[in-house]
XYZ file of C-alpha atoms in Angstrom:
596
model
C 0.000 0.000 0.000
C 1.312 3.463 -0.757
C 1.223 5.904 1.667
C -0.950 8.820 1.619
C 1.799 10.801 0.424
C 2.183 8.879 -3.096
C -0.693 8.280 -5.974
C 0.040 5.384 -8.675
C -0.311 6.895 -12.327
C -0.956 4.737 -15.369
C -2.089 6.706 -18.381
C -0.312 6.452 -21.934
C 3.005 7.575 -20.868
C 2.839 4.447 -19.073
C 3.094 3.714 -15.065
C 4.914 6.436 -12.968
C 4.195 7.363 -9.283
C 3.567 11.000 -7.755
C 4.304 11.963 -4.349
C 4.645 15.016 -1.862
C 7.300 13.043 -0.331
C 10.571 14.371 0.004
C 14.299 12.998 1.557
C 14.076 10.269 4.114
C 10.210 9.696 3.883
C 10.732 8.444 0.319
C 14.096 6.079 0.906
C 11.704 4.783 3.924
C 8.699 3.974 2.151
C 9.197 0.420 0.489
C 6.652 1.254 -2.093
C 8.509 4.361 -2.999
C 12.468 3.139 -2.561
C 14.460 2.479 -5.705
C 17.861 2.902 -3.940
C 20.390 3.386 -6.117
C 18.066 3.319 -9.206
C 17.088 6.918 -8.422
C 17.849 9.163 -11.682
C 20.015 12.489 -10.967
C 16.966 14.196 -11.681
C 14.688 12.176 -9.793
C 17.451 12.517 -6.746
C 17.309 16.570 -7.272
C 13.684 16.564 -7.186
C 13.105 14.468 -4.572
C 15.386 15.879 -2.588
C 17.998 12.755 -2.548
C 20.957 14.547 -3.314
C 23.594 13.611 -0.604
C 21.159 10.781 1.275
C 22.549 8.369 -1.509
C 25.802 7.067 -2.505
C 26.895 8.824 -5.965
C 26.420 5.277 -7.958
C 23.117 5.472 -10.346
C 22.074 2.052 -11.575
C 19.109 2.911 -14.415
C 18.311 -1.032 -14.017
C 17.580 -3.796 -11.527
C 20.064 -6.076 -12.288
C 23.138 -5.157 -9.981
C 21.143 -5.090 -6.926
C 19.430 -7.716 -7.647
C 22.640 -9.734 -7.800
C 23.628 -8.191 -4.647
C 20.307 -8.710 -2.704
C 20.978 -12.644 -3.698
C 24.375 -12.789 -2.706
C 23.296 -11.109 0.997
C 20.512 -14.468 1.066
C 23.107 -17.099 0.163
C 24.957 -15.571 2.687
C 21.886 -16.049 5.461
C 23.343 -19.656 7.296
C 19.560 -21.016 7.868
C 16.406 -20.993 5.724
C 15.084 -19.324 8.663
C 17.708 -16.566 8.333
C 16.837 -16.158 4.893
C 13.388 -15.818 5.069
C 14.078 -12.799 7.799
C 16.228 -11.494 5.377
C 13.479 -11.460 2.748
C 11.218 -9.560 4.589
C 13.991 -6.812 5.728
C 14.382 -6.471 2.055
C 10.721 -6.458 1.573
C 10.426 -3.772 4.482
C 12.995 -1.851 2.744
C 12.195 -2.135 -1.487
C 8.812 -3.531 -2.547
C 9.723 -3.843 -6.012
C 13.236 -5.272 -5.245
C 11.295 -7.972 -2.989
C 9.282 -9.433 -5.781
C 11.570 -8.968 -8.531
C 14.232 -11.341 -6.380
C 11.850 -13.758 -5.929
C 10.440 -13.846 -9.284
C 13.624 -14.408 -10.323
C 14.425 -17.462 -8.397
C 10.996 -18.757 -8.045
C 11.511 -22.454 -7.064
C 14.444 -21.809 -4.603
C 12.948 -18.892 -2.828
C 9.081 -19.953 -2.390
C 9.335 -22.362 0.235
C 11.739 -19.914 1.875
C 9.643 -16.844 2.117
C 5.976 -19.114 2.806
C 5.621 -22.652 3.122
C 7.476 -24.402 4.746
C 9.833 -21.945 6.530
C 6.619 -19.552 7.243
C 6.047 -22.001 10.163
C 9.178 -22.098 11.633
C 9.340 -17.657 11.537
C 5.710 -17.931 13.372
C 6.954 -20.200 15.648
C 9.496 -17.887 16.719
C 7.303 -14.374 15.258
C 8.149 -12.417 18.579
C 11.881 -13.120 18.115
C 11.738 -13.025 14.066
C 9.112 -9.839 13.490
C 10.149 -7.448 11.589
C 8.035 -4.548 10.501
C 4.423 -4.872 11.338
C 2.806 -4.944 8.295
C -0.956 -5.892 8.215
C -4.562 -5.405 10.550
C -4.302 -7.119 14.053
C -8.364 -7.139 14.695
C -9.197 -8.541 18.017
C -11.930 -10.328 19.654
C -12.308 -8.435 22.399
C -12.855 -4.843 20.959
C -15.457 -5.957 17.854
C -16.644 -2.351 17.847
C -13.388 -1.014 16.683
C -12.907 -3.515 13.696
C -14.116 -1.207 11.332
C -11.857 2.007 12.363
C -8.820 -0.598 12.609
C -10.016 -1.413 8.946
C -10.048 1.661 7.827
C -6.487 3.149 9.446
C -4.846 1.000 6.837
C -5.449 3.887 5.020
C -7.127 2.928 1.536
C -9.942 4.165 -0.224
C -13.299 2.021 -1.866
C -11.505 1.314 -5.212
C -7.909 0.868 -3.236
C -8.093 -2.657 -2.363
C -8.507 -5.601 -4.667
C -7.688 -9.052 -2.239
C -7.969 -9.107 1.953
C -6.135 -12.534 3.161
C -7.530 -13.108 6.426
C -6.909 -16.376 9.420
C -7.379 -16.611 12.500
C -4.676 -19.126 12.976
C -6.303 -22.200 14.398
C -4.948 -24.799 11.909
C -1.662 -23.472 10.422
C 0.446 -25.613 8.129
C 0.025 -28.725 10.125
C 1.533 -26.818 13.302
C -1.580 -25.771 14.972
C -3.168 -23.214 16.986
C -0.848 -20.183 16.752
C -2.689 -17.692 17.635
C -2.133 -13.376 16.248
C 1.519 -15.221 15.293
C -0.182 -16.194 12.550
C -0.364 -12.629 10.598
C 2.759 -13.947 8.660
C 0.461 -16.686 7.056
C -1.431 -13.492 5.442
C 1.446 -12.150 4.794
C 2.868 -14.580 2.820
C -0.219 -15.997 1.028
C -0.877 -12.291 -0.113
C 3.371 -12.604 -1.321
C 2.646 -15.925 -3.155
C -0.400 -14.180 -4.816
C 2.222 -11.725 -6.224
C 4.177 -13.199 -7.417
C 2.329 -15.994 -8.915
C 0.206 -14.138 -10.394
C 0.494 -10.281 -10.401
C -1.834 -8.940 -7.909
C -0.667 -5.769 -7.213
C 0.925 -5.975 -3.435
C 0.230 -2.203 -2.990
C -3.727 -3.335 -3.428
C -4.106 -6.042 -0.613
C -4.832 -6.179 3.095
C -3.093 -9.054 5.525
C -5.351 -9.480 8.704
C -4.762 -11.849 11.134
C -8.515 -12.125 13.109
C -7.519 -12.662 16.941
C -9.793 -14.232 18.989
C -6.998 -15.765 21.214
C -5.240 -18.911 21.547
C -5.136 -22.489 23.360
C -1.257 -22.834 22.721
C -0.122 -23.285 26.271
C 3.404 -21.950 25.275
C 2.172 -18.401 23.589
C -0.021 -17.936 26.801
C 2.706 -18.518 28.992
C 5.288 -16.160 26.730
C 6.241 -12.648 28.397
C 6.703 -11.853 24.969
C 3.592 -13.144 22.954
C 1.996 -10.181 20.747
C -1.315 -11.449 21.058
C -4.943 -11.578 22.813
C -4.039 -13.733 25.824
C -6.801 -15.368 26.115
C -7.944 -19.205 25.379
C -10.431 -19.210 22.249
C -13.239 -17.632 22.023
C -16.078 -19.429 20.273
C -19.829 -19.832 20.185
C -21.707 -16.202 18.974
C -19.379 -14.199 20.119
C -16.806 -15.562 17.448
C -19.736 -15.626 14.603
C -20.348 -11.862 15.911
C -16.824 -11.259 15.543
C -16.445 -12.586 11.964
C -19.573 -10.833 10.825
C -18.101 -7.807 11.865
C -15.263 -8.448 9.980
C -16.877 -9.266 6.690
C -19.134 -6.530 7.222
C -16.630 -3.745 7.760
C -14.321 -4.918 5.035
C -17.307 -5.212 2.289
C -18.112 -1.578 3.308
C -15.054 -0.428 2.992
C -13.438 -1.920 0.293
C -16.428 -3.565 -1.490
C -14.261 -4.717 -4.744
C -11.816 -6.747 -2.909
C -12.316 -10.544 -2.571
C -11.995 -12.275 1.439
C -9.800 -15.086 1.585
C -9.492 -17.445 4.587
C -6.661 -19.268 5.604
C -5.754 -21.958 8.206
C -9.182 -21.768 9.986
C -9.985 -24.960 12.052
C -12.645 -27.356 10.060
C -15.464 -26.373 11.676
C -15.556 -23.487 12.020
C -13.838 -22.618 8.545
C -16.983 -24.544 6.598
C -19.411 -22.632 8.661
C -17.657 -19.194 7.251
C -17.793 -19.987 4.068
C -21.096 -21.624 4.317
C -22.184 -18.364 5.445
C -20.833 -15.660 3.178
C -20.057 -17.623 -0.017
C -23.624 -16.458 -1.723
C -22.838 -13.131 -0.486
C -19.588 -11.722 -1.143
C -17.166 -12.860 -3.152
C -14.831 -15.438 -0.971
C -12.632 -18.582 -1.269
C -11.253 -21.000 1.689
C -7.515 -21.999 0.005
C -7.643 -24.767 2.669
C -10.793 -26.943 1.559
C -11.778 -25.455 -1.958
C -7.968 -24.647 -3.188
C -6.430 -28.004 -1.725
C -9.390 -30.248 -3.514
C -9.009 -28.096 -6.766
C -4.952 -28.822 -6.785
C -5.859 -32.237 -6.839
C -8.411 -32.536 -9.030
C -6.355 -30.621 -11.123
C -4.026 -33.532 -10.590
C -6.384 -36.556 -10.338
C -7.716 -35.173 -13.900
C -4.452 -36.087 -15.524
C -4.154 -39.240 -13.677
C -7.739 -40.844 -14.447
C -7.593 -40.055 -17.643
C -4.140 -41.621 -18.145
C -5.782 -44.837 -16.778
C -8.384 -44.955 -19.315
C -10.795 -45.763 -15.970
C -14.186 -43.441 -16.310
C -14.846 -41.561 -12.712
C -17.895 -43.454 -12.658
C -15.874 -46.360 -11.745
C -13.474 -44.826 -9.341
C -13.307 -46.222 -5.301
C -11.375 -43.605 -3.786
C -9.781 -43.874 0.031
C -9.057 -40.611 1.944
C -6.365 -41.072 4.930
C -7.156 -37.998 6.811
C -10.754 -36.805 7.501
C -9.857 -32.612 8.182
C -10.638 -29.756 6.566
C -8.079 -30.465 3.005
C -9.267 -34.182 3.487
C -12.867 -33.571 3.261
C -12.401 -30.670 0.724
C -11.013 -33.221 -1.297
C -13.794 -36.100 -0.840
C -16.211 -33.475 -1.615
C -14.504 -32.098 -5.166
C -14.015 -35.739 -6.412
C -17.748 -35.796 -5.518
C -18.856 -33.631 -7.348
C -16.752 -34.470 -10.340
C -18.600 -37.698 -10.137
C -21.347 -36.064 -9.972
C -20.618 -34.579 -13.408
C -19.716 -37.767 -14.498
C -23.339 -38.882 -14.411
C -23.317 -40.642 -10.935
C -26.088 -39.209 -8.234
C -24.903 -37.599 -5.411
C -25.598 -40.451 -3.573
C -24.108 -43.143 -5.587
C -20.745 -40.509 -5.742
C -20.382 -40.135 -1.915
C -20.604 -43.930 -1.096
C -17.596 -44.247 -3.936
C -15.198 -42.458 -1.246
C -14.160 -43.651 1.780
C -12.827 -41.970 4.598
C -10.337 -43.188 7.100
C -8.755 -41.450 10.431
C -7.346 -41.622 14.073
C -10.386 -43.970 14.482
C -10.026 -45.599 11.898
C -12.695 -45.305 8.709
C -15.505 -42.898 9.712
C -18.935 -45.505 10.210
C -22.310 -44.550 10.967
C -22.474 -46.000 14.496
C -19.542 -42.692 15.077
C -22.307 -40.486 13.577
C -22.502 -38.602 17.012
C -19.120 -37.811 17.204
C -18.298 -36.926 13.843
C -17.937 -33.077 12.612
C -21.508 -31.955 10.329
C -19.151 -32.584 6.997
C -17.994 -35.998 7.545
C -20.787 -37.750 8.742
C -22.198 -37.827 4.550
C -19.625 -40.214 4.217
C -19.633 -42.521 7.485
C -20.115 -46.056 6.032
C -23.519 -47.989 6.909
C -23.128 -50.509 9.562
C -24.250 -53.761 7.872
C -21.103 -53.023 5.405
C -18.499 -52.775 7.581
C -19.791 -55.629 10.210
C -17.629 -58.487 8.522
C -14.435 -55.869 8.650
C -11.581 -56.917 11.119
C -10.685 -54.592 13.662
C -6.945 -53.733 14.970
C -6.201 -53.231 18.392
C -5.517 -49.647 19.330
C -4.372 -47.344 22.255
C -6.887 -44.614 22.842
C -4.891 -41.352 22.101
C -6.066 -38.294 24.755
C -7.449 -35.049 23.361
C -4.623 -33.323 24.684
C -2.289 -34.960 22.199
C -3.860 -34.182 19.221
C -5.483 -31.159 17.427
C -8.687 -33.473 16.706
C -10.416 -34.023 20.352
C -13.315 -35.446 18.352
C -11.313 -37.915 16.957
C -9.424 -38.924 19.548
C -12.808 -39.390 21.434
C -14.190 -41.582 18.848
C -10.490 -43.651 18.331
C -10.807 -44.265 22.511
C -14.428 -45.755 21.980
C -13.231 -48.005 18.881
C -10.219 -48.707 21.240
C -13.085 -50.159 23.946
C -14.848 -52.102 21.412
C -12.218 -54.101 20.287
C -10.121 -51.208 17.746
C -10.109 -49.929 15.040
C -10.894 -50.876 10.842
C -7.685 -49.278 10.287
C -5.961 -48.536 6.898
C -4.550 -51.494 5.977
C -8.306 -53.467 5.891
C -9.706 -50.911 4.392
C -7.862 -50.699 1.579
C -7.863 -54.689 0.770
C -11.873 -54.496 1.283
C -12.261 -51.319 -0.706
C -9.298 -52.084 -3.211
C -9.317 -48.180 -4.322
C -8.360 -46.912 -7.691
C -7.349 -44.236 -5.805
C -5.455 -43.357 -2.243
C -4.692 -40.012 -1.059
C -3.010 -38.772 2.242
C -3.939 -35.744 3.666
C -3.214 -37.059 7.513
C 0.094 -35.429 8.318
C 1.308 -39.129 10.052
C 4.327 -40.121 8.121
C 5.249 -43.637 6.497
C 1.250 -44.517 6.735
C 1.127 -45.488 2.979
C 2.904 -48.943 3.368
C 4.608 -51.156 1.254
C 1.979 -53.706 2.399
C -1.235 -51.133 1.708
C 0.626 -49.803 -1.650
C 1.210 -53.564 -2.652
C -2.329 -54.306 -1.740
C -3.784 -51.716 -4.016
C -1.543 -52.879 -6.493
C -2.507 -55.778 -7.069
C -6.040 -54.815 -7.736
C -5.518 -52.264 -10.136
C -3.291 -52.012 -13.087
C -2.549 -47.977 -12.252
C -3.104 -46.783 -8.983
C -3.281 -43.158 -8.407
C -1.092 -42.511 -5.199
C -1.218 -39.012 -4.018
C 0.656 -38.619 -0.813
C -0.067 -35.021 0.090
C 0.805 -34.414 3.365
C 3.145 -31.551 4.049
C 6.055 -30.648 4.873
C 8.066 -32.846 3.422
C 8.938 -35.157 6.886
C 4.981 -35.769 7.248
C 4.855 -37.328 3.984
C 2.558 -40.333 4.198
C 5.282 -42.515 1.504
C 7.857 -41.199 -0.814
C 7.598 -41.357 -4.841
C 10.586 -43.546 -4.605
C 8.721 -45.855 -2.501
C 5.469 -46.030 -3.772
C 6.912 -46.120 -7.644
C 9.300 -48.882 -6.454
C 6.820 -50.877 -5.068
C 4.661 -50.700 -7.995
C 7.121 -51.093 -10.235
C 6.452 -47.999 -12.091
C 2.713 -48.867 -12.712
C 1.620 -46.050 -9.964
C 0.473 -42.191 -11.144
C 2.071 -39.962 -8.270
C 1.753 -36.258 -6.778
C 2.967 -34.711 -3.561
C 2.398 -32.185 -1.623
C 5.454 -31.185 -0.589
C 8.436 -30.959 -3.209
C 10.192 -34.188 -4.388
C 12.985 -34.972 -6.419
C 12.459 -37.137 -10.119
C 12.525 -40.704 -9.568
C 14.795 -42.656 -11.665
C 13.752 -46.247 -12.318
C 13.743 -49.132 -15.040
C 15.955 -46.657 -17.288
C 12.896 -43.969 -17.327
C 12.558 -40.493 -15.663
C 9.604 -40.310 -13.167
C 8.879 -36.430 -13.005
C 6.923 -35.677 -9.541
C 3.976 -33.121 -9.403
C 3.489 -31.357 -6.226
C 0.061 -30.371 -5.446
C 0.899 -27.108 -4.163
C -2.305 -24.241 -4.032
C 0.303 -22.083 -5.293
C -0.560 -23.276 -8.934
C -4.703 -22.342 -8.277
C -5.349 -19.659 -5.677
C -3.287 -16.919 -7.104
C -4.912 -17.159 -10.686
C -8.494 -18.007 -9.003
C -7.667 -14.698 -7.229
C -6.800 -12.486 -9.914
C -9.592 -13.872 -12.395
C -12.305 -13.175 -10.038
C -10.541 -9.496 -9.694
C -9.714 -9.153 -13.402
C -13.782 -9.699 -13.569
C -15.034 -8.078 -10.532
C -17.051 -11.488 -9.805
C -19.644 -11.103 -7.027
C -19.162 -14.610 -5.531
C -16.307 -17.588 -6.172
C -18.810 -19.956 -7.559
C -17.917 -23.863 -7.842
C -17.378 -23.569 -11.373
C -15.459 -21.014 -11.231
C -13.210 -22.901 -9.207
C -13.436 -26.291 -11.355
C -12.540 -23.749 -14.418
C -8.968 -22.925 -12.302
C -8.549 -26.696 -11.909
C -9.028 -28.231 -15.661
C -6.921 -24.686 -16.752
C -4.061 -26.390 -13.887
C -4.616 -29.844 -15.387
C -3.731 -28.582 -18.961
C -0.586 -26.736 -18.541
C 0.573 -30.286 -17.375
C 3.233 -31.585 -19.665
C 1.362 -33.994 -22.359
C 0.970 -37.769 -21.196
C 4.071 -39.768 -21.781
C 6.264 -42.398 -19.609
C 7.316 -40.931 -16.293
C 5.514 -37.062 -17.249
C 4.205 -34.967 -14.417
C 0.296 -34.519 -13.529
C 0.684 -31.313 -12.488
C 2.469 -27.667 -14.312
C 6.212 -27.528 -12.873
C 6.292 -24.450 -9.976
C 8.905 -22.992 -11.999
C 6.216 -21.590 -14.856
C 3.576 -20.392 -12.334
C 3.082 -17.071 -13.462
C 1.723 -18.453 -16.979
C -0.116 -21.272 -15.252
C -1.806 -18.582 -13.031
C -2.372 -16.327 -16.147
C -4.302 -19.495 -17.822
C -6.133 -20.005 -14.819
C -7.179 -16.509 -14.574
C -8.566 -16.275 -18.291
C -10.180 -19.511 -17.780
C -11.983 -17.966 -13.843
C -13.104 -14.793 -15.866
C -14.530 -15.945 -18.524
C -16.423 -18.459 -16.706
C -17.778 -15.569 -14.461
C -19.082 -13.488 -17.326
C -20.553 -16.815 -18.812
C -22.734 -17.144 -15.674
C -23.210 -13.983 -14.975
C -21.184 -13.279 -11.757
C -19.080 -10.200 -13.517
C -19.159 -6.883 -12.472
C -17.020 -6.294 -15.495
C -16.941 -7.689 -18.768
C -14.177 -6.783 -20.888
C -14.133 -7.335 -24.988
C -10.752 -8.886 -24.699
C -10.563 -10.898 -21.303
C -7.098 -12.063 -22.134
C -5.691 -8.336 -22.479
C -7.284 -7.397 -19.459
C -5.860 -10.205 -17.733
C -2.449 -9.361 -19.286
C -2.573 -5.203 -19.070
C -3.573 -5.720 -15.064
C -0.860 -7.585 -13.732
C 1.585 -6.121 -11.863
C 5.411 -6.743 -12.515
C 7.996 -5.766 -10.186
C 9.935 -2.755 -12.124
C 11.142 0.500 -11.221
C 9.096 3.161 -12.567
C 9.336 7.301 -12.681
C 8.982 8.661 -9.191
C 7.692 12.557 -10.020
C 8.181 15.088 -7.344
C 4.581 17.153 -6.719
C-alpha cells in the first residue's frame, strides 16, 4: 500500500508514481524506494541529493545480484526468510523482482514451509508490522482498525484473512499467525500479479489455546484461550461486514481456519460476497487438477473410481467433496458418488455408528453398519485429546479402542481395493509397502497421491510407492520431491501445491469483478491447472512444474473470468478478457517517481 503521500499513475506515458514526499520519507517507504536506481533528476527533485551514494544504476540487475548474494549468505532458511522480509520492508519492487527471479528456490523460503518455523518464533523473528491485528475483544473497533490502513473504496482488490487455528500442520498459533497473510498475499504476487500495494493481511484474533504463547512474556497477542460460540460468529460478521463496506471490490480469503468453524464461514458468506477458503476449496481443486491427468491416463471413467481418503480434516474432506462432485458430473447421483469415497482417520474409517461424534461434513460419508460388520478390527491405544489437534477424533479412536479397535488402513484398503489413495493425515510412512502392494494388485494404475506436508509428514515417498509398484503407480505430492529414476525412465513428480490455483483463481475473479467464487469457477482454475501439465508420456508430471507459475496462473485466470461473465457473476466484462488479464498484472519494475 502506498502511503498517503504517493498516488500510482498509469495513463499512456505508461506507469509512474507521484508523491509530496521528500528525503528520508521516500528512501523509507518500500513502495517508494528504488535505492540506487534513483535518476540524478529524480534525486534533485526528490530531494535525494547527498542521502545516496553517488552510484546510479538505471536497471535492476546489480542489486538484484547483490540482494541474492546477501541471502546465500543467510546460514539457515530461517535466516533467509528474515532477510526477505527486511528487504521487503525496505524495497517492494526489489522484494518481488528477487523472488520472481528465483521462483523455485525462494518460495518455500519466504511461505511454506519456513513460514512455520518464523511464526513459531514471530516475537523473536518480526520485523516490521505490516498488516490489521483485529481482536476479539474490541469488535466495535474492527471497522476504524479497517479503515487506518489507510485505503480508499476502489484501493483494495484481495484481503487474506486467518485466524490461525490450523496453520500448516503446526496448529493453533494464535495473532503469530499474521505472517500466514502475509505470505499468502506474497505468493499471490508473485504468482500471479496482484498488485501488493492493493491487498490487506489481517490476522482475526480471537486468542489462543497454545499453552506456550499464553505462557510467553513476549507473545503479541490476545491472551486469552479461544473464544467461540456467537461471540466468534459476531466477531467474523463484523469483519466481513466492515471490510465489504469499505473496500467492497476486494475478494476475502481465509486461511488456516480450524474445520469447523472454517466450513461454517464460508457456508455463510459464499452467496454473499465474493470469498474462497484456500484450505478446503484450493487443496481439492490442486488435486483434481491432478487426479484429472491421472484418471484419464488410466483410461478408468470416474464413474468407476473407489477412492480412500487417509485424513478426515478440513483439506481431506475438501477433497472427498470435489471428487464428488466431479462424479457427480460424471453422471453418478450424489448419492451413488459419496458412497464411492471412503474416509479413514485416528479412528479408523468414519462408520455410521460414530455419527454422534463426527464433525456436520464428515458424517455424509460414514459407512452404513451392515457393510463394515464383517471388517476386522486392529487393536488400538486410545490417544487423549490433549495430544492431538482433533479431540473429536481422539474421542471416537478411545471408543473403537473399547470395542475391540479400530478398521484401520490397511483393511480398508484390501476391502475397498481403491483406484485411488490419497493422504492428507500429516502421520508419516502410513502409505505402506503392504497397503501400496495391496492396491496394487487390484488395479493395473493406482493413483497414489501422498499429500501431506512438509516434506517429513509425507505419508510414503515417490521412490517408494513407484518402487513398489514397479512404475505402474500415477504420483503427486504435496510437498516438493525430487524425479525418480527407475527401469531406465525419468519419473517427473507433481506437487500439489495451491500455489498453482489460488493466485490465478484470485486475480480472475478481480480481473472480472465477480460477485461470488462460484464452484465452477473454481473447477474452471482446476481443468486450466490440469492442462498446462506436460502432455501424457512415460514418467511425465500430472501437475504444471512451480517454476512456470506465473503463466499457469495467467491461464487459470482467463479460464476464472470468462467463466464468471458466462454465468453472470461479472461486475465487469471486458471485450478482450485475455488483455485485461495481461494489461492488469503487476510486474515488479522500477518506474518514474515525479516530485509534486
Amino acid at each position: 500500500m502506498f502511503s498517503r503521500q504517493a498516488k500510482v499513475i498509469t495513463d499512456a506515458a505508461g506507469r509512474r508514481i507521484s508523491t509530496t514526499a521528500r528525503g528520508y520519507d521516500v528512501l523509507r517507504d518500500p513502495a517508494l524506494n528504488k535505492g540506487s536506481a534513483f535518476s540524478p533528476a529524480e534525486r534533485k527533485a526528490l530531494g535525494l541529493e547527498g542521502l545516496l551514494p553517488p552510484l546510479v544504476t538505471t536497471e535492476l540487475e546489480p542489486q538484484l545480484e547483490l540482494a541474492y548474494q546477501a541471502y546465500h549468505a543467510a546460514p539457515t532458511d530461517l535466516a533467509k526468510h528474515i532477510y526477505m522480509w527486511r528487504l521487503h520492508d525496505n524495497n517492494v519492487t526489489l522484494f518481488y523482482a528477487l523472488l520472481q527471479r528465483h521462483m523455485l528456490e525462494m518460495l518455500p523460503v519466504v511461505y511454506d514451509p519456513v513460514v512455520g518455523e518464523a511464526i513459531e518464533n514471530y516475537s523473536e523473528v518480526m520485523t516490521r508490522p505490516r498488516g490489521i491485528f483485529l481482536c476479539i475483544d474490541d469488535p466495535a473497533g474492527v471497522e476504524g482498525k479497517l479503515a487506518a490502513f489507510g485505503a480508499g473504496p476502489d484501493d483494495i482488490d484481495l484481503l487474506v484473512a486467518t485466524d490461525a487455528e490450523e496453520i500448516l500442520g503446526i496448529g493453533d498459533w494464535g495473532s503469530n499467525g499474521i505472517d500466514i497473510s502475509i505470505g499468502k498475499l506474497a505468493v499471490y504476487t508473485a504468482a500471479a500479479g496482484v498488485d501488493p500495494h492493493r491487498v490487506i493481511p489481517v490476522v482475526l484474533d480471537v486468542g489462543t489455546n497454545n499453552e506456550k504463547l499464553l505462557n510467553d512474556p513476549c507473545y503479541v497477542g490476545y491472551r486469552h484461550a479461544r473464544v467461540g460460540g456467537q461471540d466468534y460468529d459476531n466477531f467474523i460478521d463484523a469483519y466481513v461486514t466492515a471490510a465489504k463496506k469499505l473496500f467492497p471490490k476486494a475478494m476475502l480469503h481465509w486461511e488456516d481456519f480450524g474445520s469447523t468453524n472454517a466450513r461454517r464461514i464460508l457456508g455463510r458468506y459464499r452467496d454473499k460476497v465474493a470469498t474462497f477458503n484456500d484450505d478446503m476449496q484450493g487443496t481439492g481443486s490442486i488435486v483434481i487438477a491432478g487426479l484429472l491427468n491421472a484418471v484419464a491416463r488410466t483410461g478408468t471413467p470416474w464413474s468407476e473410481q473407489r477412492v480412500v481418503v487417509f485424513g478426515a480434516g478440513t483439506a481431506g474432506v475438501g477433497i472427498a467433496d470435489q471428487i464428488r462432485d466431479l462424479m457427480v458430473r460424471h453422471g453418478l447421483s450424489k448419492e451413488e458418488a459419496t458412497r464411492r469415497v471412503w474416509l479413514v482417520d485416528l479412528p479408523g474409517l468414519l462408520t455410521a455408528d460414530m455419527s454422534d461424534g463426527l464433525l456436520d461434513f464428515q458424517r455424509p460419508y460414514a459407512r452404513p453398519d451392515a457393510e463394515v460388520a464383517g471388517l476386522a478390527r486392529t487393536r488400538c491405544e486410545a490417544i487423549p485429546a490433549a495430544e492431538t489437534r482433533w479431540p473429536e477424533m481422539s474421542a471416537l479412536r478411545a471408543a473403537a479402542a473399547a470395542k475391540g479397535g479400530i478398521i484401520d488402513l490397511a483393511t480398508v484398503v484390501a476391502a475397498v481395493k481403491p483406484t485411488i489413495l490419497i493422504g492428507t493425515s500429516t502421520t508419516p510412512h502410513q502409505f505402506t509397502q503392504e497397503i501400496v502392494g495391496t492396491m496394487a494388485a487390484h488395479v493395473e494404475h493406482p493413483i497414489i497421491f501422498p499429500l501431506s506436508n512438509p516434506t517429513l509428514l509425507h505419508e510414503a515417498t515417490p521412490t517408494q510407492i513407484l518402487t513398489w509398484t514397479k512404475g505402474k503407480a500415477f504420483v503427486a505430492t504435496g510437498a516438493p520431491f525430487d524425479d525418480v529414476v527407475l527401469d531406465g525412465v525419468t519419473y517427473r513428480i507433481g506437487q500439489a501445491n495451491n500455489a498453482a490455483l489460488y493466485p490465478g483463481l484470485g486475480f480472475g475473479v478481480i480481473a472480472s469483478r465477480a460477485a461470488m467464487v462460484s464452484d465452477e469457477m473454481i473447477f474452471a482454475a482446476a481443468q486450466a491447472v490440469a492442462g498446462q501439465a506436460p502432455e501424457a508420456s512415460p514418467g511425465a508430471s500430472l501437475l504444471p512444474s512451480n517454476a512456470e507459475l506465473r503463466t499457469t496462473s495467467s491461464v487459470v485466470a482467463i479460464e476464472v473470468a470468462r467463466t464468471a461473465i458466462a454465468q453472470g457473476l461479472s461486475h465487469e466484462k471486458p471485450d478482450d478478457v485475455v488483455e485485461k488479464v495481461r494489461s492488469g498484472q503487476w510486474w515488479p519494475v522500477y518506474c518514474p517517481v515525479e516530485a509534486v
